[in-house]
Coordinates of C-alpha atoms and ligand atoms in Angstrom, one line a residue:
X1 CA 19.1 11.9 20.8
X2 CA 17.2 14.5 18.5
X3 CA 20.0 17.4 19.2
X4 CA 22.9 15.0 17.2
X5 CA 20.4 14.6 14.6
X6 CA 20.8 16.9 11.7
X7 CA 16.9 16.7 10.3
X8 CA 15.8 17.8 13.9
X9 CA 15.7 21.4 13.2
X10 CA 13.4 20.5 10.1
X11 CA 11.4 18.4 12.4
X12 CA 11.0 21.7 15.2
X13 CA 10.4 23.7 12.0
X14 CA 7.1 21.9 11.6
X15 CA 6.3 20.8 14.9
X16 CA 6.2 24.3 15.6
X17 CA 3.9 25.4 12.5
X18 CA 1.5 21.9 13.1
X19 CA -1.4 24.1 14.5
X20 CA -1.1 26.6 11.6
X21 CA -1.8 23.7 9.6
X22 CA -4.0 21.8 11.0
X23 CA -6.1 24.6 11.7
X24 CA -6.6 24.8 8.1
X25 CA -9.9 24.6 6.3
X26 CA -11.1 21.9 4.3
X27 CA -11.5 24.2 1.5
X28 CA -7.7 26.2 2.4
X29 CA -6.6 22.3 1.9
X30 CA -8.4 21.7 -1.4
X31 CA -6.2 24.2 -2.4
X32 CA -2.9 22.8 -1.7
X33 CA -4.2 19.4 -3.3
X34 CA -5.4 20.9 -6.5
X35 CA -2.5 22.9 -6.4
X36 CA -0.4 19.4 -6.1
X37 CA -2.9 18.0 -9.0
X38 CA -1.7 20.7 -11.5
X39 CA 2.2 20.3 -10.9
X40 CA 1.7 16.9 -11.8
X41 CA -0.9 16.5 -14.0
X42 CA 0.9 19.1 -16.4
X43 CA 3.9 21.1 -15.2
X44 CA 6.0 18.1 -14.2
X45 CA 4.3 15.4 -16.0
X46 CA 6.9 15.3 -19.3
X47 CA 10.0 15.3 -16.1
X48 CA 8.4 12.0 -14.3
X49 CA 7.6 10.2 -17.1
X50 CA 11.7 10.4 -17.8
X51 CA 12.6 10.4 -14.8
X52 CA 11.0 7.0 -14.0
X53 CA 12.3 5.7 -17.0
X54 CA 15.3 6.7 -16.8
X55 CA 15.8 4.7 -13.3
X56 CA 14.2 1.7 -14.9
X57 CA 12.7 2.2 -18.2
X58 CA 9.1 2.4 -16.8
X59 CA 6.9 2.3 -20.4
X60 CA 5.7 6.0 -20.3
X61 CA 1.6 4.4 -20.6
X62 CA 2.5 2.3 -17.5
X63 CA 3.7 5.9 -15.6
X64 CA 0.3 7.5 -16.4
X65 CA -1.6 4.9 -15.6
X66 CA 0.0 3.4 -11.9
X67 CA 2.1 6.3 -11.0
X68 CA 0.3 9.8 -12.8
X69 CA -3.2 8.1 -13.1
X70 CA -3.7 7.1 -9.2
X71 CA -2.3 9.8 -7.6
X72 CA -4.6 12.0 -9.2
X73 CA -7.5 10.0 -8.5
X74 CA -6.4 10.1 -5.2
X75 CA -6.3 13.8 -5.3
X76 CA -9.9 14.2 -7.0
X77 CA -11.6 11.5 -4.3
X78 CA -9.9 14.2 -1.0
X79 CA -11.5 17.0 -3.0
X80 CA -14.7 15.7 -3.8
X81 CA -15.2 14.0 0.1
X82 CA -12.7 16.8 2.2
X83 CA -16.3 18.7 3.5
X84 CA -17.9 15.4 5.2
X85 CA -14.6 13.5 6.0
X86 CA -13.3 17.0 8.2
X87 CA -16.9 17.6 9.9
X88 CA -17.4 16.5 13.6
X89 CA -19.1 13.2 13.6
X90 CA -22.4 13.4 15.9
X91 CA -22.6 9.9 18.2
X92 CA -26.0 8.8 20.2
X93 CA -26.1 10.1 23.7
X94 CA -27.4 7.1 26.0
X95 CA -29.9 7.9 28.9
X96 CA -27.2 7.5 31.4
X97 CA -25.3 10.8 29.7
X98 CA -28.9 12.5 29.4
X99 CA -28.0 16.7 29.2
X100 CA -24.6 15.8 27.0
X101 CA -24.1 15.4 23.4
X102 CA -21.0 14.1 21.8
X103 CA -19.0 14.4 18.8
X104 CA -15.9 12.7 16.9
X105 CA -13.6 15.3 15.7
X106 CA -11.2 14.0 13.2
X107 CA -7.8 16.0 13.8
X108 CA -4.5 15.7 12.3
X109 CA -2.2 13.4 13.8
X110 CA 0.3 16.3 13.9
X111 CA 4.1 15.8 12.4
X112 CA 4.3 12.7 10.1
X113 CA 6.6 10.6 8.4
X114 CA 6.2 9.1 4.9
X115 CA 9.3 6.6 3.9
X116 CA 8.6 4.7 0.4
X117 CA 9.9 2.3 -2.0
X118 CA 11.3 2.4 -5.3
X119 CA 8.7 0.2 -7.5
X120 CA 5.9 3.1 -8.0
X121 CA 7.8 6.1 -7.0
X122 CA 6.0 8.7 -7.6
X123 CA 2.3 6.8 -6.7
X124 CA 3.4 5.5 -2.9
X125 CA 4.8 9.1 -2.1
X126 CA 2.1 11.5 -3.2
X127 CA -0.5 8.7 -2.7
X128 CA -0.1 9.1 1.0
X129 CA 1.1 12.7 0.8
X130 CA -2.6 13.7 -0.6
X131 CA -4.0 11.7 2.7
X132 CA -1.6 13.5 5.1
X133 CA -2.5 17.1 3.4
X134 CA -6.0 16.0 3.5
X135 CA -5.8 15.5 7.2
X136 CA -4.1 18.6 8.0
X137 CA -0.5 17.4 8.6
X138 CA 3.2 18.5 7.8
X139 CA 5.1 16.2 6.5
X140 CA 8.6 15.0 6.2
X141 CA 8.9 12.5 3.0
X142 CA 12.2 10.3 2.4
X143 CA 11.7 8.6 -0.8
X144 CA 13.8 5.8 -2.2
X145 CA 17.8 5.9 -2.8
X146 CA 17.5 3.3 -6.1
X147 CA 15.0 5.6 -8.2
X148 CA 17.4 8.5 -7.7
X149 CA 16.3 10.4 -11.1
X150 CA 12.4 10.3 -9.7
X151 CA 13.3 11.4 -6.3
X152 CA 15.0 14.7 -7.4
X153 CA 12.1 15.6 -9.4
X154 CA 9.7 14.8 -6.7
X155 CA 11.5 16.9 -4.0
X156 CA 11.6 19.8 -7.2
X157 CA 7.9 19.0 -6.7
X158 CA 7.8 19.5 -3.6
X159 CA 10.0 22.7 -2.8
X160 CA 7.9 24.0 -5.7
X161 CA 4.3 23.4 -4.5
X162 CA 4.8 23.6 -0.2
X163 CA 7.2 25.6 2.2
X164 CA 9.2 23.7 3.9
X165 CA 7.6 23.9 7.4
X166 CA 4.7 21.9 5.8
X167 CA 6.0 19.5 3.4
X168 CA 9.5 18.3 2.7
X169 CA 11.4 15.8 1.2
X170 CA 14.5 14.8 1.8
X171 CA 16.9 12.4 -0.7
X172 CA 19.2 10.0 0.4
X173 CA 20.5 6.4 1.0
X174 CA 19.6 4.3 4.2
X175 CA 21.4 6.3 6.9
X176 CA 18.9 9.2 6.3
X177 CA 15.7 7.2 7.3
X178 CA 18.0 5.5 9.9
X179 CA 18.2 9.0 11.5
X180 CA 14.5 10.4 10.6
X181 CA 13.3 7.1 12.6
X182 CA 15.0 8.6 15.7
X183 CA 12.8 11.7 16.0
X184 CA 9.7 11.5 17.7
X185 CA 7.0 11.9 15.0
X186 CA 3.4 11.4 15.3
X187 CA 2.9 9.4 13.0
X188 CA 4.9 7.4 10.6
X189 CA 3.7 5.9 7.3
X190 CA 6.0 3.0 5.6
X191 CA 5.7 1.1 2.6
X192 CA 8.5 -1.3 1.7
X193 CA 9.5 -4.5 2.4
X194 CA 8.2 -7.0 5.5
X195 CA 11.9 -6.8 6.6
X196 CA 12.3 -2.9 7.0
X197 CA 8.7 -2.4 8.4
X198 CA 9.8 -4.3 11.8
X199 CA 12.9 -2.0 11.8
X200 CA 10.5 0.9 11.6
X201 CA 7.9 -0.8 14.0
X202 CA 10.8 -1.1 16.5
X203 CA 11.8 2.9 16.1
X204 CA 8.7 4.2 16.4
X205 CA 7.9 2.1 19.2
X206 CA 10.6 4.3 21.0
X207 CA 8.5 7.4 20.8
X208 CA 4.9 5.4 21.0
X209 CA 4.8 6.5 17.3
X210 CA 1.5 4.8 15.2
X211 CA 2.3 3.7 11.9
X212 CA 0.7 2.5 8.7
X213 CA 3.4 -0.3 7.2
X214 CA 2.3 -1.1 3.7
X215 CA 4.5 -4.0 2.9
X216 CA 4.9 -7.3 0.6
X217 CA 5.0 -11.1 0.5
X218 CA 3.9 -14.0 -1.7
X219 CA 0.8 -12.9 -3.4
X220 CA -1.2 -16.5 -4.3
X221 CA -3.4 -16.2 -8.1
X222 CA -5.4 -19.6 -7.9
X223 CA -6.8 -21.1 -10.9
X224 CA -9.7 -23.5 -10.3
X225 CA -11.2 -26.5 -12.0
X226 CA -14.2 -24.1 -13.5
X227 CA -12.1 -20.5 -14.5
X228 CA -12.5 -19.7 -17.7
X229 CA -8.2 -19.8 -18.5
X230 CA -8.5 -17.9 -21.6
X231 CA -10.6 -14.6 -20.0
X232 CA -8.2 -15.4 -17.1
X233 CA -4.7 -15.1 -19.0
X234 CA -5.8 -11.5 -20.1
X235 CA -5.4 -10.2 -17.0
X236 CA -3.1 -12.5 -15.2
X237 CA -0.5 -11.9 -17.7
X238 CA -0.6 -7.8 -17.4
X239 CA -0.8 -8.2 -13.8
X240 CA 2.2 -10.5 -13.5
X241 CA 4.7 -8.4 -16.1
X242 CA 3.4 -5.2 -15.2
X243 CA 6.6 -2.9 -14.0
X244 CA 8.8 -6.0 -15.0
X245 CA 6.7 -8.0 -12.1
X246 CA 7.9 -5.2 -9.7
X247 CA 4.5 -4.7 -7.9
X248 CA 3.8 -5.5 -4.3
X249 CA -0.1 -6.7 -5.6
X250 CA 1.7 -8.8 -8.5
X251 CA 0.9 -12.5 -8.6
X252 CA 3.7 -13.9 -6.6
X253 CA 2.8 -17.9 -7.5
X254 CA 0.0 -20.0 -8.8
X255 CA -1.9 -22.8 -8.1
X256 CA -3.7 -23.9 -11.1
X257 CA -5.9 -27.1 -10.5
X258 CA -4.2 -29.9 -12.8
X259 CA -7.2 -30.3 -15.2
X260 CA -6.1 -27.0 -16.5
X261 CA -2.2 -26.7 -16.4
X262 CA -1.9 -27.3 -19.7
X263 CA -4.7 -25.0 -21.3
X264 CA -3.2 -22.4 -18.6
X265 CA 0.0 -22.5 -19.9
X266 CA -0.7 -22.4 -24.0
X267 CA -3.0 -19.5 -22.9
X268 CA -0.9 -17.9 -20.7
X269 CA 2.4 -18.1 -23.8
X270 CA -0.1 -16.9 -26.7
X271 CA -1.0 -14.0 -24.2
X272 CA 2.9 -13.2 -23.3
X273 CA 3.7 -13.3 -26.9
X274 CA 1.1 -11.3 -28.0
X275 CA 1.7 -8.3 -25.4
X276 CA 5.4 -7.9 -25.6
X277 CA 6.2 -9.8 -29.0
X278 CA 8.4 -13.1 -29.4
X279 CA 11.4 -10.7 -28.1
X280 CA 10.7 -8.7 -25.3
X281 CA 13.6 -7.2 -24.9
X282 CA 12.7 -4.7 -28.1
X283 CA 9.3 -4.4 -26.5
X284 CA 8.1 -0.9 -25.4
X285 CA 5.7 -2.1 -23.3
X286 CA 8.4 -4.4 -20.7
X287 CA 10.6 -2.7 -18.5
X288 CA 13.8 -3.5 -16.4
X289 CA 14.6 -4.7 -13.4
X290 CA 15.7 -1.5 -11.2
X291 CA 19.0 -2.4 -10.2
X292 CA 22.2 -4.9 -10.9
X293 CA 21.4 -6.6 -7.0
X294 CA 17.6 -7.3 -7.7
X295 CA 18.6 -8.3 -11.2
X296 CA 21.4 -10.8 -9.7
X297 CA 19.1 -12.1 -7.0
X298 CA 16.5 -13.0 -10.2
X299 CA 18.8 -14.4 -12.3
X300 CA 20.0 -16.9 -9.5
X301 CA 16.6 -17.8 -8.8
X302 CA 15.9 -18.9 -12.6
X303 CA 19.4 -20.8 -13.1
X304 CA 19.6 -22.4 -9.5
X305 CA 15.9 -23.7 -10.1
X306 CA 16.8 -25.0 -13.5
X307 CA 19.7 -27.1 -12.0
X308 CA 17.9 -28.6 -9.3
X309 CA 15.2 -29.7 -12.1
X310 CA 12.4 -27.4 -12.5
X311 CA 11.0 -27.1 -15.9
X312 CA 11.3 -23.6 -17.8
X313 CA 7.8 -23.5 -19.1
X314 CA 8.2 -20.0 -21.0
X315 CA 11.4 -17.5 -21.3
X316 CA 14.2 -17.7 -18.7
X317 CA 16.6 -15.7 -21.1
X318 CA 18.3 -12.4 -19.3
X319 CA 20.7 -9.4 -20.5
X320 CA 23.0 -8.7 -17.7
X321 CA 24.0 -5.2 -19.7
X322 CA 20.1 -3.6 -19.9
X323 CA 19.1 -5.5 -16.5
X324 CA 16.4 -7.2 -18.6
X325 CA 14.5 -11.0 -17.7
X326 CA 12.1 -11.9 -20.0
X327 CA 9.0 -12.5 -18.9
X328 CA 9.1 -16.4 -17.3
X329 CA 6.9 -19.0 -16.0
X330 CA 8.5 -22.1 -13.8
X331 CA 7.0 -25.1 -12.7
X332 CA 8.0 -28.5 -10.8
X333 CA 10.2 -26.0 -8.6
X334 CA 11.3 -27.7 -5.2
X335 CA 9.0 -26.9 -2.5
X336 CA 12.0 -25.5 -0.9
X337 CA 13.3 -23.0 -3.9
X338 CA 13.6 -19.2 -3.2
X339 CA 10.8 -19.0 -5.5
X340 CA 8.2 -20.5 -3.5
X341 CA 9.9 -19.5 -0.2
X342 CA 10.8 -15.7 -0.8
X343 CA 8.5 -12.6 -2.4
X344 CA 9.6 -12.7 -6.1
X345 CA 9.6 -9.2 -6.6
X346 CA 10.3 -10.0 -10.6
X347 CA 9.1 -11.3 -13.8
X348 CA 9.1 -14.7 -13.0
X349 CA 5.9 -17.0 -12.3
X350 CA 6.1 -20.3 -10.5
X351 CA 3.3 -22.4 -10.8
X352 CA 1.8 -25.4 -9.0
X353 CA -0.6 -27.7 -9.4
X354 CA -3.4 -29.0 -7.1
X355 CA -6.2 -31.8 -6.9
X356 CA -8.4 -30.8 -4.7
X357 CA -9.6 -27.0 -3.6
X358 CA -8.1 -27.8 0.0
X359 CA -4.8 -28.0 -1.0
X360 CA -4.9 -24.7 -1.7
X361 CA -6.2 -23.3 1.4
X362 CA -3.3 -25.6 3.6
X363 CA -0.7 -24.4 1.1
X364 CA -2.1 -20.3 1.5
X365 CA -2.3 -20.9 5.3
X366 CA 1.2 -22.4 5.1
X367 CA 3.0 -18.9 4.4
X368 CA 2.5 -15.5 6.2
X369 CA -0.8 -13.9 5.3
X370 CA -0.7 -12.1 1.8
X371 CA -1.1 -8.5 0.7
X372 CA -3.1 -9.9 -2.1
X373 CA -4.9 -13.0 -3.1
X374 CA -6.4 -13.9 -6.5
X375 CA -8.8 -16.5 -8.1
X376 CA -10.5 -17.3 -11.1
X377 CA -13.1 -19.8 -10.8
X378 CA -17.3 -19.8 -11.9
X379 CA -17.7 -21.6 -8.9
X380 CA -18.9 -19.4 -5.9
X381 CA -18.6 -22.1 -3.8
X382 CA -15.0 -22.8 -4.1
X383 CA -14.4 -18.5 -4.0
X384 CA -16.6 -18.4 -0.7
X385 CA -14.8 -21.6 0.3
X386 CA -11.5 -19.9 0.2
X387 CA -11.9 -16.3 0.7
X388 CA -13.7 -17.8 3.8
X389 CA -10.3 -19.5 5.5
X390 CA -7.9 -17.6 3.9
X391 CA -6.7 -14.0 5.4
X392 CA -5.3 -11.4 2.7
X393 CA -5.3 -7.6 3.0
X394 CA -7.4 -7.8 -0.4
X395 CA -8.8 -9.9 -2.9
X396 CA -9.8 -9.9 -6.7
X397 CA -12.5 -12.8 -8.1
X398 CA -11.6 -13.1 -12.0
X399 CA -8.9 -10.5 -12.4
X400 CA -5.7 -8.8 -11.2
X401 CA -4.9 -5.9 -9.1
X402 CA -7.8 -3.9 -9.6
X403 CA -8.7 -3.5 -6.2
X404 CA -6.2 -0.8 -5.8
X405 CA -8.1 1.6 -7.4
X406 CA -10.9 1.7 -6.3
X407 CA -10.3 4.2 -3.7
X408 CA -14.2 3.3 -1.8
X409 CA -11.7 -0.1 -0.7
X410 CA -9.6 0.4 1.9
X411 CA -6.2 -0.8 0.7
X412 CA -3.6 -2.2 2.9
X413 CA -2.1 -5.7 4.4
X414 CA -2.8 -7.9 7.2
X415 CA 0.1 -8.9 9.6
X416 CA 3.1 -10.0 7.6
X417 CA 2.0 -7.8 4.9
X418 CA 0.8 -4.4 6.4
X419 CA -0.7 -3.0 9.2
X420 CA -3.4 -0.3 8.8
X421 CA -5.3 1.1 6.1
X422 CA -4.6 3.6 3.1
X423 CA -6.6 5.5 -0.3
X424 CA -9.4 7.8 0.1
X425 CA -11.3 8.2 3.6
X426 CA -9.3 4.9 4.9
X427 CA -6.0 7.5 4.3
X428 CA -7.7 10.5 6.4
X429 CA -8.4 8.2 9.0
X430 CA -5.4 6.5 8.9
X431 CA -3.7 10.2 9.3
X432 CA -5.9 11.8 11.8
X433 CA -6.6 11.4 15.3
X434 CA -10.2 10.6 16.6
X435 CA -10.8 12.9 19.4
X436 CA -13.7 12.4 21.6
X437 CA -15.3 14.6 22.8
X438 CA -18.3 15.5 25.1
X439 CA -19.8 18.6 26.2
X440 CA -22.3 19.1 29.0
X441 CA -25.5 21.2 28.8
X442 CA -27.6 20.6 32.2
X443 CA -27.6 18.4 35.3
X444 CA -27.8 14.6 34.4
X445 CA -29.1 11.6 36.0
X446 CA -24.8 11.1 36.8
X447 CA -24.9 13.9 39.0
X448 CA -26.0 12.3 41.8
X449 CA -23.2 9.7 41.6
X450 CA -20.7 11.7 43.6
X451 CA -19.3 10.3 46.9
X452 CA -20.1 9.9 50.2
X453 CA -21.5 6.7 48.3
X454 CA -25.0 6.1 50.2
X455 CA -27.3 3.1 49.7
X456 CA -29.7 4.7 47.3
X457 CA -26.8 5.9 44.9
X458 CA -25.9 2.1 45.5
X459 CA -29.2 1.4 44.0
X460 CA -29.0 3.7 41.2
X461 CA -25.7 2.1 40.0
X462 CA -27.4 -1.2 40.2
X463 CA -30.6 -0.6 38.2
X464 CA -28.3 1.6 35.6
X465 CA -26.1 -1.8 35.3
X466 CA -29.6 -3.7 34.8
X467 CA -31.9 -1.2 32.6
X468 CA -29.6 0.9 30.8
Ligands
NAD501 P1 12.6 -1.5 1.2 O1 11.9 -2.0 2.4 O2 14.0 -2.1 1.0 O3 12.8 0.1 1.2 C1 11.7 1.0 1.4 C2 12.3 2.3 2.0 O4 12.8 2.0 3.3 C3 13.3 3.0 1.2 O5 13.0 4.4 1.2 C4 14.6 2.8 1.9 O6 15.5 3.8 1.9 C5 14.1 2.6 3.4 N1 15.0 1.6 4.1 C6 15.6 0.5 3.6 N2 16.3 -0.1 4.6 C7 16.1 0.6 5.7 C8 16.5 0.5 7.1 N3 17.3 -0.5 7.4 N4 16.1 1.4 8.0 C9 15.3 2.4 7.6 N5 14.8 2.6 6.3 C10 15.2 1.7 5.4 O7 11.6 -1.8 0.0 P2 11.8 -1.6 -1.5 O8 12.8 -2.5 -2.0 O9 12.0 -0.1 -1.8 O10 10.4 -2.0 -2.1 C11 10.0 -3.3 -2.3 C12 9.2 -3.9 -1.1 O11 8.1 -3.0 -0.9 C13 8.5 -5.2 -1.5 O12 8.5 -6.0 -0.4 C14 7.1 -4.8 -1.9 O13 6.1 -5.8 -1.7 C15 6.8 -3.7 -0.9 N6 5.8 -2.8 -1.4 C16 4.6 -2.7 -0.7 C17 3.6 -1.9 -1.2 C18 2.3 -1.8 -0.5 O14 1.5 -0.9 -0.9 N7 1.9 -2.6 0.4 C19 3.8 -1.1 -2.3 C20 5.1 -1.2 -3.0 C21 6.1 -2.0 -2.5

């Protein structure tokens, strides 16, 4: 299998120089990563920036702040932590082990795989990049074929900063993560959609490969009874149109209690108008959708939801030519719609109303377990009340998104929306392999154990079961 596959002399490469790497030393790595810092915090900076909006007219703020901003941040939290998170871990010794001591070492899980997505380009391939250099791994990275303008400057980035036998990256459509997924990496590191992840689940499977899959779903934003709407629409509205709604964290739907559709929705149109003007599409603060399929699959979700007799609460209006949707907020949708069935992945917001905090909980447990899961409320009994039977792989009280960067949170999915955990030490781990070990100094109370087994070792056994 991995001698018809052309990227398996790039993969031997590497296998071949993992122990020159991974023998590295904290500080030899703090090196590479500041080295990694510079190219993008100033030699490449003015290339991504264009490059990102060139594939989808990102807002240049929006590229410093979610691409530039947190992979940097990313960077600094690996330098500032790389000393205590690469030092052996000391664990108790129990009586029984009496004359041992033991230790964790945290070592690199060898040759890895990073596949990511086209939404934050630049942030989901150096994000985890900085976490595999941190833990002393090559790399081979295959970023996304529908941000092709980003992915040439990232693997100019990347030939420019590391050798090949460390880090790579390698462009392409489908086909070229179709054959990376054959080779037998140690670890492989997804983020994309729930769909893909299961394809890569099932390839690495085949080589007992352990992966991180940071994927998407149906974010819920829930609006109680005692929020305070206007504070709320601040954020809610950024959050939703942020990257033209192209954000795995976005608000997907929301349930707003019904006492308050109506100040939600004056609040939420004031707040729309007032960031991106009562034309958006001259606004330099909204983007594009990336591409003429997503744009078509949006489109059909606002005109087949308008004939079957949902209400178009704000925008709805699109340019086919510029791929542009204004920013949109749908309501009586048919519980059966794409909208409320299918990630949105746009800048479209359905909403729904509720009477009684329950509803909210049945509806949330009603759809695979989200990446993310919002609500505003003053009331800590109905946040404890649903952050208490609810799963999500993170959570905001009274704002948007801002979980992800706080890099002392461990950011990541739960089932249908990721498996495993990324940013800061969660990334190292995530990257490394936990090696016990134990050494022996002198002769232990377990060196009498050996066979032929008599009655007094009998007895030994059985008051080490009861006292120890
Ligand atoms: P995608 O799953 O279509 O593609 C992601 C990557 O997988 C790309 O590099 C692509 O080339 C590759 N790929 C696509 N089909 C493949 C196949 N059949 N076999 C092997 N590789 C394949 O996702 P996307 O459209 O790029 O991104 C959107 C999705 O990603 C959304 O679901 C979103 O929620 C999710 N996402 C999750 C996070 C997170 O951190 N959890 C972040 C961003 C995006």
């Amino acid at each position: 299998m991995i001698e018809n596959n052309k990227f398996s002399e790039l993969f031997e490469r590497q296998k071949a120089n993992q122990f020159n790497i991974g023998n590295t030393t904290y500080k030899e790595r703090i090196k590479k990563l500041k080295k990694l810092k510079k190219a993008l915090e100033y030699t490449y900076k003015k290339d991504i920036r264009d490059a990102i909006f060139a594939d989808f007219k990102k807002p240049f703020l929006e590229t410093d702040l979610t691409e530039l901003y947190l992979v940097i941040k990313e960077i600094k939290v690996a330098v500032s932590n790389l000393k205590n998170w690469t030092e052996n871990q000391k664990v108790e010794t129990p009586l029984t082990l009496l004359g041992t001591s033991s230790w964790i070492k945290y070592e690199p899980k060898g040759v890895c795989l990073i596949i990511s997505p086209w939404n934050y380009p630049v942030n989901l391939t150096f994000s985890p990049l900085v976490s595999a250099i941190a833990a002393g791994n090559t790399v081979i990275i295959k970023p996304s074929e529908l941000t092709p303008n980003t992915s040439k400057i990232m693997a100019k980035i990347v030939s420019d900063v590391f050798t090949e036998d460390e880090i790579a990256l390698v462009e392409g459509e489908v086909e070229v993560a179709q054959e990376l997924l054959k080779l037998p990496f140690n670890h492989i590191f997804f983020t994309g959609s729930p769909t893909v992840g299961k394809i890569v689940m099932e390839a690495a499977s085949k080589n007992l490969t352990s992966v991180t899959l940071e994927l998407g779903g149906k974010s819920p934003t829930i609006i109680d009874e005692t929020a305070n709407v206007n504070k709320a629409v601040k954020n809610l509205v950024w959050g939703k149109y942020l990257n033209t709604g192209q954000t795995c964290i976005a608000p997907d739907y929301l349930l707003v209690h019904e006492s308050k559709k109506d100040e939600f929705l004056k609040a939420f149109k004031r707040k729309a108008e007032y960031y991106y003007s009562n034309d958006s599409l001259k606004s330099d603060s909204f983007g594009r959708v990336v591409n003429e399929k997503h744009f078509n699959r949006l489109v059909s979700y606002i005109t087949s939801a308008k004939e079957s007799g949902a209400t178009i609460e704000m925008g709805g209006d699109y340019n086919q030519e510029d791929k542009f949707i204004e920013p949109t907020v749908i309501s009586n949708i048919n519980e059966d719609h794409a909208l409320l069935q299918e990630e949105i992945f746009g800048p479209i917001l359905p909403i729904k109303t509720y009477k009684h905090i329950d509803e909210v909980v049945t509806y949330v447990n009603s759809k695979e377990r989200p990446l993310a899961l919002y609500i505003y409320s003053n009331s800590n009994k109905n946040v404890n009340y649903v952050i208490n039977n609810t799963r999500a792989g993170g959570t905001c009280i009274n704002t948007i998104a801002l979980h992800l960067s706080n890099h002392g949170l461990p950011f990541g999915g739960s089932n249908n929306s990721g498996i495993g955990k990324t940013h800061g030490y969660f990334g190292f781990q995530d990257f490394s392999n936990q090696r016990a070990v134990l050494k022996k100094y002198t002769i232990g109370p377990l060196n009498f154990l050996f066979p032929p087994y008599t009655n007094w070792k009998q007895k030994i056994v059985d008051l080490a079961i009861k006292w120890f």
